[in-house]
Amino acid sequence: MTMHALVVRDVMTKTPVTVSPDLGYKQIADLLIEFGVSAVPVVGGDRRVLGVVSEADLLHKVEYNGADVHAGLFERRRTRRAKEKATGETAAELMTSPAVTVPATATLTAAARLMEQHDVKRLPVVDDEGNLAGIVSRRDLLRRYLRTDEDIRGDVIDGVLLGVLWLDPVEVEVAVAGGHVTLTGKVDRRSTAQIAARLVRALDGVVGLTDELEWGFDDTTLQHRYTFDV
């Protein structure tokens, strides 16, 4: 077993519901309800993501139903855009564009930050050519924490202790409960203990770490000096 840090393509939905730019309002609403999603990518014939239509985009029509949707000169840009969408009938007219997308190779942390920054619940995922590869939601990002304690312990022992640090697992005791890892035992150097702790914290599924490792020699205080003869 080797350590494997999850990226977006590992947790995304690979066959997302999409709509074409000319699909009508009612059909889009029906799709959102049928598949239980809050937004769908608008995709062109070349699989390029043109935008995203969300429940919020569709609700503008309800919000301004029967009201004057003429955009005033001094209205906020957001209000003007909402009124424009209220008159929209197709995905191209209703969508939010350009879409916020995330590369399939991005880390889950990067995807989560994008969602937080743009206040969205899901992101279209694109490949190296910029074509739609899938869609990732907030729920998908939580999958990294759904790994079993046994799997996490295996990654710590085989991936960190044996695979990276070449440590005898007998020297370090690894306990995992609810995703929380506890390391006990003794290693030769303090820097080794620090590296072990850093690598374990970065493993998928780890929610916390209790580091009780001891060391025989503190090599972190050494200062290396080099003298050159001129």
Tab-separated table of C-alpha atoms in Angstrom:
chain	number	residue	atom	x	y	z
A	1	MET	CA	0.000	0.000	0.000
A	2	THR	CA	1.265	3.488	-0.796
A	3	MET	CA	0.112	6.880	0.344
A	4	HIS	CA	-2.420	8.460	-1.957
A	5	ALA	CA	-3.617	12.002	-1.545
A	6	LEU	CA	-7.070	12.362	-3.041
A	7	VAL	CA	-7.602	14.896	-5.805
A	8	VAL	CA	-10.834	16.155	-7.347
A	9	ARG	CA	-11.072	13.431	-10.002
A	10	ASP	CA	-11.088	10.795	-7.232
A	11	VAL	CA	-14.335	12.056	-5.702
A	12	MET	CA	-16.154	13.869	-8.528
A	13	THR	CA	-19.274	12.664	-10.336
A	14	LYS	CA	-17.921	11.613	-13.728
A	15	THR	CA	-21.219	11.709	-15.634
A	16	PRO	CA	-22.891	14.911	-14.449
A	17	VAL	CA	-26.237	16.218	-15.634
A	18	THR	CA	-25.624	18.948	-18.208
A	19	VAL	CA	-27.757	21.211	-20.360
A	20	SER	CA	-27.274	22.780	-23.766
A	21	PRO	CA	-27.353	26.575	-24.192
A	22	ASP	CA	-30.745	26.477	-25.939
A	23	LEU	CA	-32.581	24.346	-23.360
A	24	GLY	CA	-35.682	26.068	-21.994
A	25	TYR	CA	-36.477	27.281	-18.482
A	26	LYS	CA	-39.069	24.605	-17.677
A	27	GLN	CA	-36.841	21.768	-18.911
A	28	ILE	CA	-33.978	23.007	-16.753
A	29	ALA	CA	-36.223	23.226	-13.695
A	30	ASP	CA	-37.509	19.706	-14.363
A	31	LEU	CA	-33.931	18.366	-14.555
A	32	LEU	CA	-32.918	19.955	-11.257
A	33	ILE	CA	-35.917	18.373	-9.544
A	34	GLU	CA	-35.574	14.989	-11.253
A	35	PHE	CA	-31.902	14.523	-10.388
A	36	GLY	CA	-31.981	16.312	-7.039
A	37	VAL	CA	-29.217	18.779	-7.864
A	38	SER	CA	-29.004	22.506	-7.215
A	39	ALA	CA	-27.123	23.483	-10.387
A	40	VAL	CA	-26.091	22.125	-13.781
A	41	PRO	CA	-23.264	23.086	-16.153
A	42	VAL	CA	-24.189	24.607	-19.503
A	43	VAL	CA	-22.036	22.848	-22.086
A	44	GLY	CA	-21.387	23.566	-25.746
A	45	GLY	CA	-20.977	20.997	-28.479
A	46	ASP	CA	-17.228	20.886	-27.872
A	47	ARG	CA	-17.749	19.973	-24.183
A	48	ARG	CA	-16.599	23.421	-23.126
A	49	VAL	CA	-18.267	24.774	-20.002
A	50	LEU	CA	-20.090	27.964	-20.974
A	51	GLY	CA	-21.661	28.652	-17.582
A	52	VAL	CA	-23.767	27.212	-14.780
A	53	VAL	CA	-27.514	27.429	-14.195
A	54	SER	CA	-28.518	27.156	-10.550
A	55	GLU	CA	-31.742	27.207	-8.595
A	56	ALA	CA	-30.917	30.803	-7.674
A	57	ASP	CA	-30.765	31.754	-11.364
A	58	LEU	CA	-34.192	30.240	-11.986
A	59	LEU	CA	-35.717	31.906	-8.944
A	60	HIS	CA	-35.147	35.375	-10.378
A	61	LYS	CA	-38.131	34.785	-12.652
A	62	VAL	CA	-40.262	33.979	-9.613
A	63	GLU	CA	-38.836	36.916	-7.667
A	64	TYR	CA	-39.722	39.461	-10.343
A	65	ASN	CA	-42.872	37.762	-11.625
A	66	GLY	CA	-45.267	40.503	-12.685
A	67	ALA	CA	-42.898	43.239	-11.549
A	68	ASP	CA	-41.186	45.902	-13.593
A	69	VAL	CA	-37.974	44.266	-14.766
A	70	HIS	CA	-36.664	47.366	-16.501
A	71	ALA	CA	-33.133	47.867	-15.198
A	72	GLY	CA	-32.665	51.298	-13.678
A	73	LEU	CA	-29.554	53.318	-14.462
A	74	PHE	CA	-28.327	53.467	-10.854
A	75	GLU	CA	-29.248	49.969	-9.728
A	76	ARG	CA	-26.569	47.691	-8.413
A	77	ARG	CA	-24.994	45.409	-10.970
A	78	ARG	CA	-26.289	42.331	-9.137
A	79	THR	CA	-29.864	43.643	-9.195
A	80	ARG	CA	-29.605	44.573	-12.874
A	81	ARG	CA	-28.333	41.103	-13.723
A	82	ALA	CA	-31.099	39.465	-11.682
A	83	LYS	CA	-33.741	41.421	-13.615
A	84	GLU	CA	-32.116	40.444	-16.898
A	85	LYS	CA	-32.275	36.771	-15.907
A	86	ALA	CA	-35.925	37.192	-14.931
A	87	THR	CA	-36.708	37.687	-18.622
A	88	GLY	CA	-34.516	34.772	-19.723
A	89	GLU	CA	-36.000	31.695	-21.350
A	90	THR	CA	-32.962	29.556	-22.218
A	91	ALA	CA	-29.900	28.278	-20.387
A	92	ALA	CA	-27.710	30.746	-22.257
A	93	GLU	CA	-29.832	33.644	-20.963
A	94	LEU	CA	-30.204	32.297	-17.430
A	95	MET	CA	-26.726	30.970	-16.675
A	96	THR	CA	-24.015	32.535	-14.588
A	97	SER	CA	-20.999	33.030	-16.814
A	98	PRO	CA	-18.085	32.576	-16.903
A	99	ALA	CA	-18.359	29.463	-14.789
A	100	VAL	CA	-16.052	28.880	-11.855
A	101	THR	CA	-14.330	25.593	-12.696
A	102	VAL	CA	-11.713	23.427	-11.020
A	103	PRO	CA	-9.052	21.180	-12.638
A	104	ALA	CA	-9.482	17.437	-12.191
A	105	THR	CA	-5.979	17.317	-10.682
A	106	ALA	CA	-6.664	19.984	-8.032
A	107	THR	CA	-6.505	19.046	-4.376
A	108	LEU	CA	-9.698	18.776	-2.360
A	109	THR	CA	-8.516	21.699	-0.263
A	110	ALA	CA	-8.181	23.878	-3.372
A	111	ALA	CA	-11.690	22.919	-4.488
A	112	ALA	CA	-13.113	23.687	-1.046
A	113	ARG	CA	-11.474	27.118	-1.068
A	114	LEU	CA	-12.935	27.887	-4.487
A	115	MET	CA	-16.414	26.959	-3.272
A	116	GLU	CA	-15.999	29.141	-0.204
A	117	GLN	CA	-14.574	32.062	-2.187
A	118	HIS	CA	-17.380	32.058	-4.742
A	119	ASP	CA	-20.153	30.863	-2.387
A	120	VAL	CA	-21.157	27.892	-4.558
A	121	LYS	CA	-22.122	24.332	-3.636
A	122	ARG	CA	-20.646	22.560	-6.658
A	123	LEU	CA	-18.011	23.123	-9.327
A	124	PRO	CA	-17.678	21.842	-12.902
A	125	VAL	CA	-14.449	19.857	-13.240
A	126	VAL	CA	-12.332	20.313	-16.371
A	127	ASP	CA	-9.540	18.256	-17.895
A	128	ASP	CA	-6.202	19.467	-19.272
A	129	GLU	CA	-7.916	20.732	-22.444
A	130	GLY	CA	-10.542	22.644	-20.504
A	131	ASN	CA	-13.354	20.209	-21.389
A	132	LEU	CA	-15.940	19.053	-18.873
A	133	ALA	CA	-14.734	15.965	-17.005
A	134	GLY	CA	-17.244	15.868	-14.151
A	135	ILE	CA	-18.699	17.856	-11.303
A	136	VAL	CA	-17.706	18.021	-7.643
A	137	SER	CA	-19.983	19.014	-4.763
A	138	ARG	CA	-19.423	19.902	-1.126
A	139	ARG	CA	-20.655	16.448	-0.188
A	140	ASP	CA	-18.053	14.865	-2.475
A	141	LEU	CA	-15.275	16.741	-0.679
A	142	LEU	CA	-16.293	15.135	2.607
A	143	ARG	CA	-15.491	11.668	1.262
A	144	ARG	CA	-11.837	12.048	2.251
A	145	TYR	CA	-12.983	11.794	5.867
A	146	LEU	CA	-15.081	8.663	5.328
A	147	ARG	CA	-12.130	6.256	5.209
A	148	THR	CA	-12.022	3.474	7.777
A	149	ASP	CA	-9.630	3.587	10.717
A	150	GLU	CA	-8.042	0.389	9.395
A	151	ASP	CA	-7.293	1.998	6.012
A	152	ILE	CA	-5.806	5.072	7.687
A	153	ARG	CA	-3.628	2.951	9.968
A	154	GLY	CA	-2.411	1.019	6.924
A	155	ASP	CA	-1.393	4.271	5.227
A	156	VAL	CA	0.481	5.423	8.321
A	157	ILE	CA	2.409	2.172	8.679
A	158	ASP	CA	3.020	1.218	5.042
A	159	GLY	CA	3.064	4.670	3.497
A	160	VAL	CA	4.734	6.865	6.122
A	161	LEU	CA	6.765	4.653	8.457
A	162	LEU	CA	7.943	2.030	5.966
A	163	GLY	CA	7.523	3.796	2.622
A	164	VAL	CA	9.012	7.203	3.398
A	165	LEU	CA	10.948	7.023	6.661
A	166	TRP	CA	12.123	3.393	6.469
A	167	LEU	CA	11.240	2.864	10.102
A	168	ASP	CA	10.615	-0.490	11.716
A	169	PRO	CA	6.888	-0.448	12.663
A	170	VAL	CA	7.896	-2.093	15.950
A	171	GLU	CA	9.501	1.209	16.979
A	172	VAL	CA	6.284	3.196	16.585
A	173	GLU	CA	2.824	2.236	17.795
A	174	VAL	CA	-0.026	3.527	15.631
A	175	ALA	CA	-3.572	3.749	16.967
A	176	VAL	CA	-6.514	5.198	15.029
A	177	ALA	CA	-9.967	5.935	16.430
A	178	GLY	CA	-12.575	7.904	14.515
A	179	GLY	CA	-9.934	9.225	12.146
A	180	HIS	CA	-7.763	10.506	15.017
A	181	VAL	CA	-4.229	9.072	14.929
A	182	THR	CA	-2.042	8.563	17.992
A	183	LEU	CA	1.689	7.933	17.544
A	184	THR	CA	3.746	6.536	20.439
A	185	GLY	CA	7.218	5.063	20.643
A	186	LYS	CA	10.770	6.250	20.058
A	187	VAL	CA	12.746	7.108	16.938
A	188	ASP	CA	16.412	7.962	16.536
A	189	ARG	CA	16.153	11.657	15.693
A	190	ARG	CA	13.819	14.543	16.497
A	191	SER	CA	13.607	15.552	12.821
A	192	THR	CA	12.319	12.066	11.973
A	193	ALA	CA	9.534	12.427	14.537
A	194	GLN	CA	8.609	15.842	13.132
A	195	ILE	CA	8.488	14.547	9.555
A	196	ALA	CA	6.356	11.574	10.608
A	197	ALA	CA	3.839	13.860	12.305
A	198	ARG	CA	3.658	16.205	9.311
A	199	LEU	CA	3.094	13.357	6.838
A	200	VAL	CA	0.437	11.706	8.995
A	201	ARG	CA	-1.537	14.950	9.341
A	202	ALA	CA	-1.625	15.234	5.531
A	203	LEU	CA	-3.110	11.763	4.983
A	204	ASP	CA	-6.649	11.535	3.652
A	205	GLY	CA	-9.100	10.702	6.397
A	206	VAL	CA	-6.973	11.989	9.270
A	207	VAL	CA	-8.990	14.435	11.366
A	208	GLY	CA	-6.456	14.888	14.157
A	209	LEU	CA	-3.132	13.705	15.554
A	210	THR	CA	-1.801	13.060	19.047
A	211	ASP	CA	1.979	13.027	18.682
A	212	GLU	CA	3.630	11.257	21.624
A	213	LEU	CA	6.795	10.214	19.782
A	214	GLU	CA	10.078	10.438	21.662
A	215	TRP	CA	13.525	10.690	20.098
A	216	GLY	CA	17.065	9.795	21.055
A	217	PHE	CA	18.936	12.721	19.490
A	218	ASP	CA	17.841	16.301	18.828
A	219	ASP	CA	19.371	17.045	15.438
A	220	THR	CA	17.259	20.147	14.856
A	221	THR	CA	19.675	22.344	16.817
A	222	LEU	CA	22.671	21.544	14.688
A	223	GLN	CA	24.108	24.347	12.614
A	224	HIS	CA	26.102	23.259	9.605
A	225	ARG	CA	29.023	25.429	8.712
A	226	TYR	CA	31.208	25.070	5.669
A	227	THR	CA	34.716	26.529	5.380
A	228	PHE	CA	36.295	27.007	2.006
A	229	ASP	CA	39.993	27.587	1.474
A	230	VAL	CA	40.753	30.447	-0.864
